[in-house]
mmCIF file of C-alpha atoms in Angstrom:
data_model
loop_
_atom_site.group_PDB
_atom_site.id
_atom_site.type_symbol
_atom_site.label_atom_id
_atom_site.label_comp_id
_atom_site.label_asym_id
_atom_site.label_seq_id
_atom_site.Cartn_x
_atom_site.Cartn_y
_atom_site.Cartn_z
ATOM 1 C CA MET A 1 129.348 56.650 132.647
ATOM 2 C CA LYS A 2 130.632 56.823 129.015
ATOM 3 C CA VAL A 3 130.110 60.326 127.120
ATOM 4 C CA ASP A 4 129.907 60.876 123.638
ATOM 5 C CA VAL A 5 131.956 64.343 123.851
ATOM 6 C CA ILE A 6 131.667 64.937 120.011
ATOM 7 C CA LYS A 7 128.000 64.481 119.937
ATOM 8 C CA GLN A 8 126.973 66.312 123.069
ATOM 9 C CA ILE A 9 129.078 69.245 122.001
ATOM 10 C CA GLY A 10 127.465 69.424 118.565
ATOM 11 C CA ALA A 11 123.957 69.261 120.330
ATOM 12 C CA VAL A 12 123.860 72.370 121.388
ATOM 13 C CA THR A 13 123.574 75.368 119.680
ATOM 14 C CA ARG A 14 125.245 78.824 121.298
ATOM 15 C CA GLN A 15 124.774 82.683 120.705
ATOM 16 C CA VAL A 16 125.921 85.515 122.014
ATOM 17 C CA ARG A 17 124.513 88.831 121.607
ATOM 18 C CA SER A 18 124.308 92.371 122.992
ATOM 19 C CA SER A 19 121.444 93.743 124.620
ATOM 20 C CA GLU A 20 120.443 96.340 127.135
ATOM 21 C CA ARG A 21 119.330 95.843 131.059
ATOM 22 C CA ASP A 22 117.915 98.623 133.257
ATOM 23 C CA GLY A 23 119.536 101.030 131.008
ATOM 24 C CA LYS A 24 122.981 99.448 130.597
ATOM 25 C CA PRO A 25 124.724 97.405 127.960
ATOM 26 C CA ALA A 26 124.573 93.723 128.474
ATOM 27 C CA GLN A 27 125.539 90.542 126.777
ATOM 28 C CA VAL A 28 123.258 87.739 126.346
ATOM 29 C CA VAL A 29 124.467 83.955 126.208
ATOM 30 C CA VAL A 30 122.118 81.995 124.279
ATOM 31 C CA ALA A 31 122.278 77.910 124.445
ATOM 32 C CA SER A 32 119.494 75.645 122.642
ATOM 33 C CA ARG A 33 119.292 72.012 122.879
ATOM 34 C CA THR A 34 116.259 69.933 121.564
ATOM 35 C CA TYR A 35 115.461 66.678 123.941
ATOM 36 C CA SER A 36 113.839 63.817 123.364
ATOM 37 C CA THR A 37 110.514 64.102 125.288
ATOM 38 C CA THR A 38 107.533 65.961 125.411
ATOM 39 C CA PRO A 39 107.022 69.534 126.784
ATOM 40 C CA ASP A 40 104.802 68.198 129.680
ATOM 41 C CA ASP A 41 107.840 66.026 130.815
ATOM 42 C CA LEU A 42 110.595 68.451 130.134
ATOM 43 C CA TRP A 43 108.952 70.921 132.259
ATOM 44 C CA ASN A 44 108.420 68.528 135.267
ATOM 45 C CA THR A 45 112.285 67.682 134.969
ATOM 46 C CA ILE A 46 113.143 71.379 135.171
ATOM 47 C CA THR A 47 110.982 72.535 138.038
ATOM 48 C CA ASP A 48 110.198 69.628 139.990
ATOM 49 C CA PRO A 49 112.440 69.745 142.879
ATOM 50 C CA GLU A 50 112.308 66.053 143.431
ATOM 51 C CA ARG A 51 113.376 65.524 139.580
ATOM 52 C CA LEU A 52 115.550 68.700 140.176
ATOM 53 C CA ARG A 53 117.800 66.975 142.939
ATOM 54 C CA ARG A 54 118.582 63.723 141.146
ATOM 55 C CA TRP A 55 120.285 65.434 138.032
ATOM 56 C CA PHE A 56 121.201 68.978 138.671
ATOM 57 C CA SER A 57 120.879 69.636 142.257
ATOM 58 C CA PRO A 58 118.952 70.609 145.319
ATOM 59 C CA VAL A 59 116.263 73.432 145.121
ATOM 60 C CA SER A 60 114.393 74.690 147.935
ATOM 61 C CA GLY A 61 111.784 77.794 148.003
ATOM 62 C CA GLU A 62 108.961 78.674 146.729
ATOM 63 C CA LEU A 63 108.867 77.835 143.361
ATOM 64 C CA ARG A 64 106.369 79.925 142.040
ATOM 65 C CA LEU A 65 106.043 83.399 140.338
ATOM 66 C CA GLY A 66 107.119 86.249 142.812
ATOM 67 C CA GLY A 67 108.602 82.916 144.832
ATOM 68 C CA ARG A 68 111.918 83.071 145.956
ATOM 69 C CA TYR A 69 114.275 80.213 145.313
ATOM 70 C CA GLN A 70 117.533 78.559 146.378
ATOM 71 C CA ILE A 71 119.899 76.280 144.616
ATOM 72 C CA GLU A 72 122.360 74.578 147.361
ATOM 73 C CA GLY A 73 125.818 75.750 147.168
ATOM 74 C CA ASN A 74 124.923 78.131 144.283
ATOM 75 C CA ALA A 75 122.617 81.290 143.062
ATOM 76 C CA SER A 76 119.300 82.291 144.680
ATOM 77 C CA GLY A 77 116.958 84.824 143.360
ATOM 78 C CA THR A 78 113.112 85.652 142.504
ATOM 79 C CA ILE A 79 111.229 83.999 139.773
ATOM 80 C CA THR A 80 109.974 86.929 137.822
ATOM 81 C CA ALA A 81 107.595 85.433 134.930
ATOM 82 C CA CYS A 82 106.168 81.515 134.585
ATOM 83 C CA GLU A 83 103.907 80.307 132.194
ATOM 84 C CA PRO A 84 103.581 76.690 132.600
ATOM 85 C CA GLN A 85 104.714 74.237 130.253
ATOM 86 C CA LYS A 86 106.212 77.106 128.222
ATOM 87 C CA SER A 87 108.811 79.362 129.864
ATOM 88 C CA PHE A 88 109.992 80.888 133.284
ATOM 89 C CA ALA A 89 112.556 83.686 134.213
ATOM 90 C CA LEU A 90 114.143 84.537 137.263
ATOM 91 C CA THR A 91 117.075 86.684 138.997
ATOM 92 C CA TRP A 92 120.353 84.747 139.233
ATOM 93 C CA GLU A 93 122.150 86.148 142.244
ATOM 94 C CA TYR A 94 125.205 84.954 143.516
ATOM 95 C CA GLY A 95 128.526 86.561 144.962
ATOM 96 C CA GLY A 96 127.075 89.781 145.188
ATOM 97 C CA ASP A 97 125.960 89.951 141.651
ATOM 98 C CA THR A 98 122.852 89.709 139.951
ATOM 99 C CA SER A 99 121.906 88.408 136.138
ATOM 100 C CA TRP A 100 118.875 87.408 134.299
ATOM 101 C CA LEU A 101 117.798 83.939 132.998
ATOM 102 C CA ALA A 102 114.778 82.935 130.880
ATOM 103 C CA VAL A 103 113.799 79.370 129.973
ATOM 104 C CA ARG A 104 111.431 78.468 126.921
ATOM 105 C CA LEU A 105 110.378 75.019 125.539
ATOM 106 C CA THR A 106 108.809 74.936 122.285
ATOM 107 C CA PRO A 107 107.596 71.655 121.055
ATOM 108 C CA VAL A 108 108.893 69.943 117.790
ATOM 109 C CA ALA A 109 107.972 67.024 115.914
ATOM 110 C CA ASN A 110 107.609 63.229 117.277
ATOM 111 C CA ASP A 111 106.934 64.279 121.174
ATOM 112 C CA ARG A 112 110.531 66.322 121.096
ATOM 113 C CA THR A 113 110.994 69.599 122.832
ATOM 114 C CA ARG A 114 113.488 72.302 122.212
ATOM 115 C CA LEU A 115 114.729 74.280 125.341
ATOM 116 C CA ASP A 116 116.359 77.715 124.879
ATOM 117 C CA LEU A 117 118.197 79.178 127.957
ATOM 118 C CA GLU A 118 119.087 82.658 127.787
ATOM 119 C CA HIS A 119 121.550 84.211 130.534
ATOM 120 C CA THR A 120 121.946 87.879 130.820
ATOM 121 C CA GLN A 121 124.510 89.889 132.463
ATOM 122 C CA ILE A 122 125.913 93.189 132.617
ATOM 123 C CA PRO A 123 129.710 92.770 131.691
ATOM 124 C CA GLY A 124 132.262 93.572 134.227
ATOM 125 C CA ASP A 125 135.723 92.396 134.902
ATOM 126 C CA HIS A 126 134.699 88.727 135.093
ATOM 127 C CA TRP A 127 133.183 89.082 131.555
ATOM 128 C CA LYS A 128 136.182 90.763 130.280
ATOM 129 C CA LYS A 129 138.941 88.536 131.686
ATOM 130 C CA TYR A 130 136.440 84.982 131.044
ATOM 131 C CA GLY A 131 133.889 86.171 128.262
ATOM 132 C CA ALA A 132 130.745 83.988 127.414
ATOM 133 C CA GLY A 133 132.355 80.453 128.011
ATOM 134 C CA ALA A 134 132.542 81.826 131.962
ATOM 135 C CA THR A 135 128.621 81.128 131.986
ATOM 136 C CA GLY A 136 127.961 79.268 129.181
ATOM 137 C CA VAL A 137 130.300 76.163 130.028
ATOM 138 C CA GLY A 138 128.687 75.651 133.302
ATOM 139 C CA TRP A 139 125.182 75.943 131.183
ATOM 140 C CA ASP A 140 126.706 73.442 128.821
ATOM 141 C CA LEU A 141 127.343 70.600 131.534
ATOM 142 C CA THR A 142 123.838 71.277 133.177
ATOM 143 C CA LEU A 143 122.406 70.557 129.512
ATOM 144 C CA LEU A 144 124.458 67.789 128.955
ATOM 145 C CA GLY A 145 123.057 66.300 132.714
ATOM 146 C CA LEU A 146 119.589 67.072 131.400
ATOM 147 C CA ASP A 147 120.041 65.067 128.414
ATOM 148 C CA GLN A 148 121.662 62.024 130.252
ATOM 149 C CA PHE A 149 118.531 62.013 132.530
ATOM 150 C CA THR A 150 115.798 62.484 129.942
ATOM 151 C CA THR A 151 117.262 59.458 127.664
ATOM 152 C CA GLU A 152 118.824 57.385 130.810
ATOM 153 C CA GLY A 153 117.294 58.599 133.750
ATOM 154 C CA ARG A 154 120.733 58.959 135.134
ATOM 155 C CA THR A 155 123.713 61.427 134.614
ATOM 156 C CA VAL A 156 127.425 61.851 135.125
ATOM 157 C CA ASP A 157 128.808 62.523 138.631
ATOM 158 C CA PRO A 158 129.350 66.221 138.734
ATOM 159 C CA ILE A 159 132.380 66.332 140.773
ATOM 160 C CA ALA A 160 134.374 63.286 139.328
ATOM 161 C CA TRP A 161 133.289 63.473 135.472
ATOM 162 C CA PRO A 162 134.536 67.002 135.168
ATOM 163 C CA ALA A 163 137.624 66.300 136.455
ATOM 164 C CA SER A 164 138.343 63.420 134.449
ATOM 165 C CA ASP A 165 139.985 63.443 130.861
ATOM 166 C CA GLU A 166 136.492 63.265 129.150
ATOM 167 C CA GLY A 167 135.158 65.657 131.451
ATOM 168 C CA LYS A 168 138.065 68.085 130.544
ATOM 169 C CA ASP A 169 137.819 67.532 126.626
ATOM 170 C CA TYR A 170 134.153 68.521 126.631
ATOM 171 C CA MET A 171 134.504 71.622 128.718
ATOM 172 C CA ARG A 172 137.984 72.895 126.468
ATOM 173 C CA ARG A 173 135.327 72.278 123.420
ATOM 174 C CA ALA A 174 132.569 73.891 124.902
ATOM 175 C CA SER A 175 135.009 76.947 125.745
ATOM 176 C CA ASP A 176 136.099 77.236 121.931
ATOM 177 C CA ASP A 177 132.574 76.874 121.203
ATOM 178 C CA TRP A 178 131.660 79.753 122.948
ATOM 179 C CA ALA A 179 134.411 81.945 121.669
ATOM 180 C CA ARG A 180 133.741 81.099 118.101
ATOM 181 C CA ALA A 181 129.985 82.472 119.101
ATOM 182 C CA ALA A 182 131.377 85.455 120.351
ATOM 183 C CA ILE A 183 133.499 86.047 117.328
ATOM 184 C CA ALA A 184 130.456 85.547 115.181
ATOM 185 C CA SER A 185 128.648 88.077 117.342
ATOM 186 C CA GLY A 186 131.615 90.676 116.580
ATOM 187 C CA ALA A 187 133.870 90.366 119.328
ATOM 188 C CA ASN A 188 137.535 90.645 118.977
ATOM 189 C CA GLU A 189 138.653 87.473 117.894
ATOM 190 C CA ALA A 190 142.483 87.418 120.062
ATOM 191 C CA GLU A 191 140.227 88.599 122.928
ATOM 192 C CA ALA A 192 137.602 85.677 122.622
ATOM 193 C CA ARG A 193 140.107 83.140 122.366
ATOM 194 C CA GLY A 194 142.093 84.635 125.414
ATOM 195 C CA GLN A 195 139.039 84.329 127.315
ATOM 196 C CA ALA A 196 138.512 80.786 125.945
ATOM 197 C CA ALA A 197 141.858 79.982 127.095
ATOM 198 C CA ARG A 198 141.672 81.223 130.399
ATOM 199 C CA THR A 199 137.870 79.569 130.951
ATOM 200 C CA SER A 200 139.247 76.328 129.962
ATOM 201 C CA ALA A 201 141.763 76.759 132.639
ATOM 202 C CA PHE A 202 139.840 77.768 135.320
ATOM 203 C CA TYR A 203 137.319 74.635 134.648
ATOM 204 C CA THR A 204 139.766 72.312 133.922
ATOM 205 C CA GLY A 205 142.173 73.353 136.887
ATOM 206 C CA GLU A 206 145.176 73.807 134.507
ATOM 207 C CA THR A 207 147.022 77.341 133.899
ATOM 208 C CA THR A 208 147.644 79.343 130.928
ATOM 209 C CA PRO A 209 150.253 81.857 130.649
ATOM 210 C CA ASP A 210 148.001 84.742 131.875
ATOM 211 C CA ALA A 211 145.275 83.005 133.552
ATOM 212 C CA HIS A 212 145.989 85.427 136.709
#
């Protein structure tokens, strides 16, 4: 399945901003993209378990306000807010750490819908090493899959495509864009570009001189 890498990279708006969570300094990774479908359809695509397994991953649990969810082989957590067809928020619990995810849908002209995703985390060693891209590139892949599903009813192979030359090019470009977003937010340029190099190496399986 051929992907227009440049077009897909350019379709996402990326931001990094400082915030606070539970009285601690936090970093927020923000990814936004507009989809050629209605808010109702996009909502169903990102919340219905049968549709989720077709483009994202199997998700189980009680998918309601206050319920617990589990993404197969990935994060689990609690749904902390939900306004159907408009927004939801949840805890993102993985590897012993907790972060916070919020998704908002906004209708735009001609039956199109803007999706804004915000992932808030308390920065630690992982953030210091990889920066915003460690989280951001993963969401880039997700938003790409969502676009392909909403437009074509299918998506790239989640295992084979990231390992392809095209997939690696996409992830490198996304990582570089997250570095630019971090620099725009006030991050040290040299540190942000070093983090991007390590993030690209992590996602592509390649190495950098200071990757370990």
